[in-house]
Tab-separated table of C-alpha atoms in Angstrom:
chain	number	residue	atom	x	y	z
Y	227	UNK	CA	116.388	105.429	96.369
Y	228	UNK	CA	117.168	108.526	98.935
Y	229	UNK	CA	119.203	106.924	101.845
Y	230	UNK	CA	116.716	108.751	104.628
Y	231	UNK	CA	116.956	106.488	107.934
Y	232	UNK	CA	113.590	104.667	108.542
Y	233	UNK	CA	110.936	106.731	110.111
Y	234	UNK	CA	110.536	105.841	114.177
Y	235	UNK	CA	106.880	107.167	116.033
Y	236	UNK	CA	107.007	110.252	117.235
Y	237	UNK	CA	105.507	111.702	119.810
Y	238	UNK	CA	101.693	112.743	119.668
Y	239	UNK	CA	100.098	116.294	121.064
Y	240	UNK	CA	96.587	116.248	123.100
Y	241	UNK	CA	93.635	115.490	120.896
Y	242	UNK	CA	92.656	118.581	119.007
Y	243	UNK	CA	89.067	119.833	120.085
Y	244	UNK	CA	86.133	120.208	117.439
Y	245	UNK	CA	83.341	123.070	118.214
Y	246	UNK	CA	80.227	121.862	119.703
Y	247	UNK	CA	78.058	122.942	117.334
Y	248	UNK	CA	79.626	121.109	114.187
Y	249	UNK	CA	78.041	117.613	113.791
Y	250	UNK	CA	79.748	114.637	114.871
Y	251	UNK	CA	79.291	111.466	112.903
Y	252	UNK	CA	77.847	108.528	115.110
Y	253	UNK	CA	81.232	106.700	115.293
Y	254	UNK	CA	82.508	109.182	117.661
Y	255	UNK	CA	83.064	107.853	121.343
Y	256	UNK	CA	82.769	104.258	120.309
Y	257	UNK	CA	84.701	101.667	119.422
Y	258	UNK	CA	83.177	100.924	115.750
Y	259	UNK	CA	80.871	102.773	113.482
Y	260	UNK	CA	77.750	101.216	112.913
Y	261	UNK	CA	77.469	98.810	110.116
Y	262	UNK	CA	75.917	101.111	107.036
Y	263	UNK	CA	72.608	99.737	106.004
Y	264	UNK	CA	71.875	102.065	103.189
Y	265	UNK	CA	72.128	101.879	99.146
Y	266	UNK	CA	75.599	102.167	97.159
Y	267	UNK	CA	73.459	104.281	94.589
Y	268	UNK	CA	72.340	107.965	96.005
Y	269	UNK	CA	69.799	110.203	95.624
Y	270	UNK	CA	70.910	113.763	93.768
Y	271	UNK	CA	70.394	115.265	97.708
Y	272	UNK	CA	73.468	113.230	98.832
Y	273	UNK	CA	75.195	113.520	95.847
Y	274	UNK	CA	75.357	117.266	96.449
Y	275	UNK	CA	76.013	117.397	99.793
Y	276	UNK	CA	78.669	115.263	98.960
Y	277	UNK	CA	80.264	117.702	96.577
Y	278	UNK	CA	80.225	120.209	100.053
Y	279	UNK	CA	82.319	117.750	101.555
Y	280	UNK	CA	84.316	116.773	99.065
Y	281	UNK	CA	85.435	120.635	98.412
Y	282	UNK	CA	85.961	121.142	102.284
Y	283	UNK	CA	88.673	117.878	102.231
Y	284	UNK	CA	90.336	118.873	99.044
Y	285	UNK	CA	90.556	122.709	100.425
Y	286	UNK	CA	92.075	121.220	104.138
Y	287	UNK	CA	94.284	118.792	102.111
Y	288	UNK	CA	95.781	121.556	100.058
Y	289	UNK	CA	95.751	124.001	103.064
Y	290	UNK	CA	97.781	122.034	104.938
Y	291	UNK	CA	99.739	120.753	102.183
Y	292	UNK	CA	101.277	124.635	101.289
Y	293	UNK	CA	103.318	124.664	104.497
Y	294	UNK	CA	105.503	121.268	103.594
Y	295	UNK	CA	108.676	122.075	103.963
Y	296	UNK	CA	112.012	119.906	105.660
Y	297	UNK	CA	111.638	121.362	109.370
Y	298	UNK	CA	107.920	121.069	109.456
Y	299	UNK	CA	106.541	118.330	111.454
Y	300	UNK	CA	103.355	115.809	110.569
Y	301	UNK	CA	101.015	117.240	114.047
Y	302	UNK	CA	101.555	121.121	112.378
Y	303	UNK	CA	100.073	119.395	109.148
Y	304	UNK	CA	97.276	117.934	111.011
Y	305	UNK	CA	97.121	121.254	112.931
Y	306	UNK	CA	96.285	123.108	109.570
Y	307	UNK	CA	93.862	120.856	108.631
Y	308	UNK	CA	91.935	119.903	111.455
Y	309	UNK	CA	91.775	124.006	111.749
Y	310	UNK	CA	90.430	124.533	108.014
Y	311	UNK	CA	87.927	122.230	108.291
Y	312	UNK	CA	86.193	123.521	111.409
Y	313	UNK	CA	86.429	126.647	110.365
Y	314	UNK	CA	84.241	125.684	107.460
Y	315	UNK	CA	82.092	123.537	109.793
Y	316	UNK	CA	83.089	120.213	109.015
Y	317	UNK	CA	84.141	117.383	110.803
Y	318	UNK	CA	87.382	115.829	110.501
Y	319	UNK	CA	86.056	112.215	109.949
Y	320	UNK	CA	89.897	110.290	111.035
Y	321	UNK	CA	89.158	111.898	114.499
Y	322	UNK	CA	87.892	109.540	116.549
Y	323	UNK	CA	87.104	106.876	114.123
Y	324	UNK	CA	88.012	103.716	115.515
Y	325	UNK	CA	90.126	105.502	117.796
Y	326	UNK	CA	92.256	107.205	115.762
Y	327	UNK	CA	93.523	110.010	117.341
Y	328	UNK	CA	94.107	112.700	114.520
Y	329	UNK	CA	92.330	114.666	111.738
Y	330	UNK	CA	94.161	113.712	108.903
Y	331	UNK	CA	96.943	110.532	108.267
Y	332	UNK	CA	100.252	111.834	107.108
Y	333	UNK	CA	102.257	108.933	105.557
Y	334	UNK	CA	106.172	109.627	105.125
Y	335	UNK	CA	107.871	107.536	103.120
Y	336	UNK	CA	108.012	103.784	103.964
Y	337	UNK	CA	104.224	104.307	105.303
Y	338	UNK	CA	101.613	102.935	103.306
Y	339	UNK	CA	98.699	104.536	105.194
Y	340	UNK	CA	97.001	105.314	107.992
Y	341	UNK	CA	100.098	107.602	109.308
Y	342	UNK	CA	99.489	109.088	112.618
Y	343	UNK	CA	100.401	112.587	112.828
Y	344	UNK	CA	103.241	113.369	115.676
Y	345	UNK	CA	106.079	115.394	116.385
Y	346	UNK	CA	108.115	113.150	113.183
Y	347	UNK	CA	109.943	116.258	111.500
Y	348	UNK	CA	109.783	116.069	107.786
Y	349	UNK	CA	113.074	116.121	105.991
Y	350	UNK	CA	114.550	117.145	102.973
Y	351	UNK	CA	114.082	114.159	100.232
Y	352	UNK	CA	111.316	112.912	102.069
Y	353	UNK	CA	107.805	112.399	100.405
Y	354	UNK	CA	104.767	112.671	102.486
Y	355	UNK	CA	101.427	110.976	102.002
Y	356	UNK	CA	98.159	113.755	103.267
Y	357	UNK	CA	94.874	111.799	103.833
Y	358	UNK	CA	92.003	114.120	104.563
Y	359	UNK	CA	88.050	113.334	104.939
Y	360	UNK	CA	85.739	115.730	105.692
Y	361	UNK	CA	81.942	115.203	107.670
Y	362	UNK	CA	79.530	117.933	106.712
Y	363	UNK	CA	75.790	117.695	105.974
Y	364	UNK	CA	75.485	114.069	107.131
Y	365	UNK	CA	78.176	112.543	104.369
Y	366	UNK	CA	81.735	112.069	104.034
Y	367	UNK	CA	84.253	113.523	101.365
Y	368	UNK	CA	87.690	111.823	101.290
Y	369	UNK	CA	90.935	112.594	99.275
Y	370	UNK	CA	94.563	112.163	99.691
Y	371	UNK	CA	97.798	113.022	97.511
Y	372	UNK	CA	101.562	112.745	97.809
Y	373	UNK	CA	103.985	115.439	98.191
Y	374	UNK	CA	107.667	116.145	97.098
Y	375	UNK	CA	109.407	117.226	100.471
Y	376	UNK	CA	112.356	119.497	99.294
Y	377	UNK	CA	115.348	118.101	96.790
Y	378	UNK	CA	113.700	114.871	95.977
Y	379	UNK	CA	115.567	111.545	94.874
Y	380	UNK	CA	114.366	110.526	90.980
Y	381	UNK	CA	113.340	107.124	91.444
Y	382	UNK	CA	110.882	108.768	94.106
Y	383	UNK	CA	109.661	111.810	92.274
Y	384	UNK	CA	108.917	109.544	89.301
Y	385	UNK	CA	106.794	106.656	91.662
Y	386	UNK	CA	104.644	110.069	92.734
Y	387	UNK	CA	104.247	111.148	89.571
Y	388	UNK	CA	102.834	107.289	88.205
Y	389	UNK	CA	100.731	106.382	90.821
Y	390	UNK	CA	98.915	110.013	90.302
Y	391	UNK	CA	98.808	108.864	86.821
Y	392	UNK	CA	97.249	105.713	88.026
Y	393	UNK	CA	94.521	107.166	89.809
Y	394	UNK	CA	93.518	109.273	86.506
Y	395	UNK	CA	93.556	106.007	84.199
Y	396	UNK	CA	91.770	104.766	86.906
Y	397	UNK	CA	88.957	107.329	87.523
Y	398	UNK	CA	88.637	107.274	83.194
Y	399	UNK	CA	87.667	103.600	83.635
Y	400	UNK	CA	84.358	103.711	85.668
Y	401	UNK	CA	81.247	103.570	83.110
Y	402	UNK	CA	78.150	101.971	84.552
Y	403	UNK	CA	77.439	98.729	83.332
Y	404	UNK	CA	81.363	97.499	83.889
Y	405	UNK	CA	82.234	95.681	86.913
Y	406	UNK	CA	84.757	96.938	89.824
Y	407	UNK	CA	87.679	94.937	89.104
Y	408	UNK	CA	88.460	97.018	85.382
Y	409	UNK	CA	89.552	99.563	87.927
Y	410	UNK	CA	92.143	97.119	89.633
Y	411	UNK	CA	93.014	95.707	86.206
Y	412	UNK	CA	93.564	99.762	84.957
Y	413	UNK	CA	95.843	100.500	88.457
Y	414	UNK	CA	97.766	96.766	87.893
Y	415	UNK	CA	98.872	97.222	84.664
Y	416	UNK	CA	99.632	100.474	84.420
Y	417	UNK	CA	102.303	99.731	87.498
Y	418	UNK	CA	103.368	96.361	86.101
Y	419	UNK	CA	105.061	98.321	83.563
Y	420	UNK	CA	107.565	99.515	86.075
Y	421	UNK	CA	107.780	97.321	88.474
Y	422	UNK	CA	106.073	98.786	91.374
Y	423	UNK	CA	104.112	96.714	93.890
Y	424	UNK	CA	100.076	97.228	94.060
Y	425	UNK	CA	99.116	97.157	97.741
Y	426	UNK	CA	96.203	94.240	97.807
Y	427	UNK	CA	95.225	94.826	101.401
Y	428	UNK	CA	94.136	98.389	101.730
Y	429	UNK	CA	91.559	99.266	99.411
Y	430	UNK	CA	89.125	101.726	97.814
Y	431	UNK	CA	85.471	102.110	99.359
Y	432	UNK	CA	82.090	102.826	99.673
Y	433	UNK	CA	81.386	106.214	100.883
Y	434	UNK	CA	78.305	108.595	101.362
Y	435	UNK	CA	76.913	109.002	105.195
Y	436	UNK	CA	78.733	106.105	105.820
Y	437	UNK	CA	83.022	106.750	105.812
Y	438	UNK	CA	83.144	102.909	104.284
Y	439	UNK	CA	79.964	101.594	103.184
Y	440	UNK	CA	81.582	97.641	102.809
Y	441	UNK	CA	81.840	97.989	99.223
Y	442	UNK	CA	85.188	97.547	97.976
Y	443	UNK	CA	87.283	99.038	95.281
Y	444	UNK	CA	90.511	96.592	94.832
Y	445	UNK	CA	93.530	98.285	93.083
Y	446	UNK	CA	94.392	94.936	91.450
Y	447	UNK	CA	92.537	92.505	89.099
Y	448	UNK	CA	90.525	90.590	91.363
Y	449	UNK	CA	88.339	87.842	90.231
Y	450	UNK	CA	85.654	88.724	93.096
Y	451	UNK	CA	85.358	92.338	92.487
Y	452	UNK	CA	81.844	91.535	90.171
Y	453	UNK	CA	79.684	94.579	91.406
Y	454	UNK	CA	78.264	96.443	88.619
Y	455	UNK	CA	78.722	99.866	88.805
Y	456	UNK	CA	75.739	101.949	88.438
Y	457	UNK	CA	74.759	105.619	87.908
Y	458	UNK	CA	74.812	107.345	91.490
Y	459	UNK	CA	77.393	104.995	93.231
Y	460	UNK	CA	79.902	106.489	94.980
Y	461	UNK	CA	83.561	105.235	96.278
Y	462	UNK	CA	86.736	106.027	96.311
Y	463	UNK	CA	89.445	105.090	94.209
Y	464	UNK	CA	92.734	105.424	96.151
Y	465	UNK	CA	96.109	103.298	94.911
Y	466	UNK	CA	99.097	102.428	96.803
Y	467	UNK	CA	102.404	101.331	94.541
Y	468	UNK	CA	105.116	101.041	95.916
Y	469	UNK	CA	108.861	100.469	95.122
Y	470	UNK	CA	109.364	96.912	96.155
Y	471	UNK	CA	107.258	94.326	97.722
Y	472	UNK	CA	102.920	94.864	98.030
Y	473	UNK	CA	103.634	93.520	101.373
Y	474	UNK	CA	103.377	95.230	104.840
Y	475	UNK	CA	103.804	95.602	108.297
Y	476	UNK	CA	101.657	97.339	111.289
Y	477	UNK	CA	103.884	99.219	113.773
Y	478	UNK	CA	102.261	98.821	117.448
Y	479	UNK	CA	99.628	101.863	117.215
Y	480	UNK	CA	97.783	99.356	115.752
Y	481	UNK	CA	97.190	102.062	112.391
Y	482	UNK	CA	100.580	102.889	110.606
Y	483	UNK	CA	101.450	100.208	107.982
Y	484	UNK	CA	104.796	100.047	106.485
Y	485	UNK	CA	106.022	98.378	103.465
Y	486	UNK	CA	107.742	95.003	104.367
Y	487	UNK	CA	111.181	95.453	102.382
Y	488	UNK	CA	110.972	99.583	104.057
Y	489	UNK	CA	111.161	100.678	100.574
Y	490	UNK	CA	109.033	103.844	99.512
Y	491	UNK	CA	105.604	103.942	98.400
Y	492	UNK	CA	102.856	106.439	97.286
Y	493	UNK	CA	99.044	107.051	96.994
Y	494	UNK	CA	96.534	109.824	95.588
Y	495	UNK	CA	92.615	109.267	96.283
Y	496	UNK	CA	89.364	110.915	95.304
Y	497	UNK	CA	85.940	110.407	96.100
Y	498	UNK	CA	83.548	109.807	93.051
Y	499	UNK	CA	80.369	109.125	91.869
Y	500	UNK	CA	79.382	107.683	88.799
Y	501	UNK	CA	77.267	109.147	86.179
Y	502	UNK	CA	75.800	108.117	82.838
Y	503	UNK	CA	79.008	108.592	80.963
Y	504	UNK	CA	81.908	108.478	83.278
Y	505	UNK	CA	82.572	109.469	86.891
Y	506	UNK	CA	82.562	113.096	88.484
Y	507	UNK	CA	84.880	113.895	91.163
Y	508	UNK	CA	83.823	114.655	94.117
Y	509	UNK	CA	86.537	115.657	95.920
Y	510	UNK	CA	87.814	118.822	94.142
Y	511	UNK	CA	88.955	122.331	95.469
């Protein structure tokens, strides 16, 4: 494992402003969204529109993703993105939701998720987690991959490298007519085999004009995840391994969650939907 020094919070810039004329989702300015009411299954309309804003997040993600370099920090990141997106007139959904104060979450090493993007200067060895959703046409499109930052350590290159490969077994095990957890099972097993931890706790989810719909997409075996998956659902499938423990902490902000043991993790994510056969991603450039 590289011997980087654990990552300390940085210090944030104002919050970036959005045009007026791009669409807010109804979660900005308050505390919560409002709890989603609608179907897990959608209509061909949503489904498309989906595929809009699925494009716009995987185009912001890799946007931002070309200037990683050691020297760069995580707000220049967030700077690209937030920029690509409303240039394409979407809405970055992190900003403002819940709070958060950012349009993407960058996750450096130790961080699980939910990064918040500051003045933290990436360094050579590092690897760096980019989280991007986009709002456009009244739905949600979310992805996220890790990155190699520089001359990166083996044991680290190789636990980005599985947990993509995670996410593909993954995605290859939705059919309708299975249940949730054979995605879990797919993610567990796959990571048992080298000793990473699953993270339990964060999960996949629901999406369409909601950002998380309540329906949940474990990245272990669980026993409760009996949903059905159908023809037209669509969620995300997003898995977190890490080097050591599936445990975590939450720094102060209240959003960045760190591994307990402060050993490295990684995550890749796409937004789906499932069709007669398979799945289709959603959330392609």
């Amino acid at each position: 494992m590289s011997g980087q020094s654990l990552l300390v919070p940085g210090e944030l810039s104002p919050i970036r402003s959005v045009p007026g004329n791009i669409r807010r989702p109804e979660y900005v300015g308050k505390p919560a969204p409002a709890p989603y009411t609608g179907p897990e299954v959608q209509s061909p309309e949503t489904i498309e529109a989906m595929r809009i804003a699925g494009r716009i997040a995987a185009r912001a993600m890799e946007e931002a993703a070309r200037i990683i370099a050691p020297g760069v920090t995580t707000d220049q990141l967030d700077k690209v993105a937030h920029e690509y997106m409303c240039d394409h007139g979407a809405y970055p959904s992190t900003l403002g939701y819940r709070g958060f104060p950012k349009s993407l979450c960058t996750s450096v090493n130790e961080v699980i998720c939910h990064g918040i993007p500051d003045s933290t200067v990436l360094r050579d060895g590092d690897i760096v987690n980019l989280d991007v959703t986009a709002y456009i046409g009244g739905v949600h499109g979310d992805n996220n991959a890790t990155y190699l930052v520089g001359d990166v350590d083996e044991e680290s290159r190789l636990l980005v490298e599985r947990t993509r490969e995670a996410l593909t077994r993954a995605i290859k095990a939705v059919k309708p007519g299975r249940q949730i957890n054979v995605i879990g099972r797919v993610i567990e097993s796959y990571a048992k085999r080298f000793g990473y931890g699953v993270v339990r706790d964060f999960t996949g989810h629901g999406i369409s004009s909601a950002f998380h719909s309540g329906l949940i997409i474990p990245h272990y075996d669980s026993p409760h995840a009996t949903t059905v998956m159908q023809p037209g659902m669509t969620f995300t499938i997003e898995p977190m391994l890490t080097l050591g423990t599936h445990e975590y902490d939450m720094w102060e902000d209240g959003w960045t969650v760190v591994t307990k043991d402060c050993r490295r993790t990684a995550q890749f994510e796409h937004t789906l939907v499932v069709t007669e056969t398979g799945a289709e991603i959603l959330t392609l450039p």
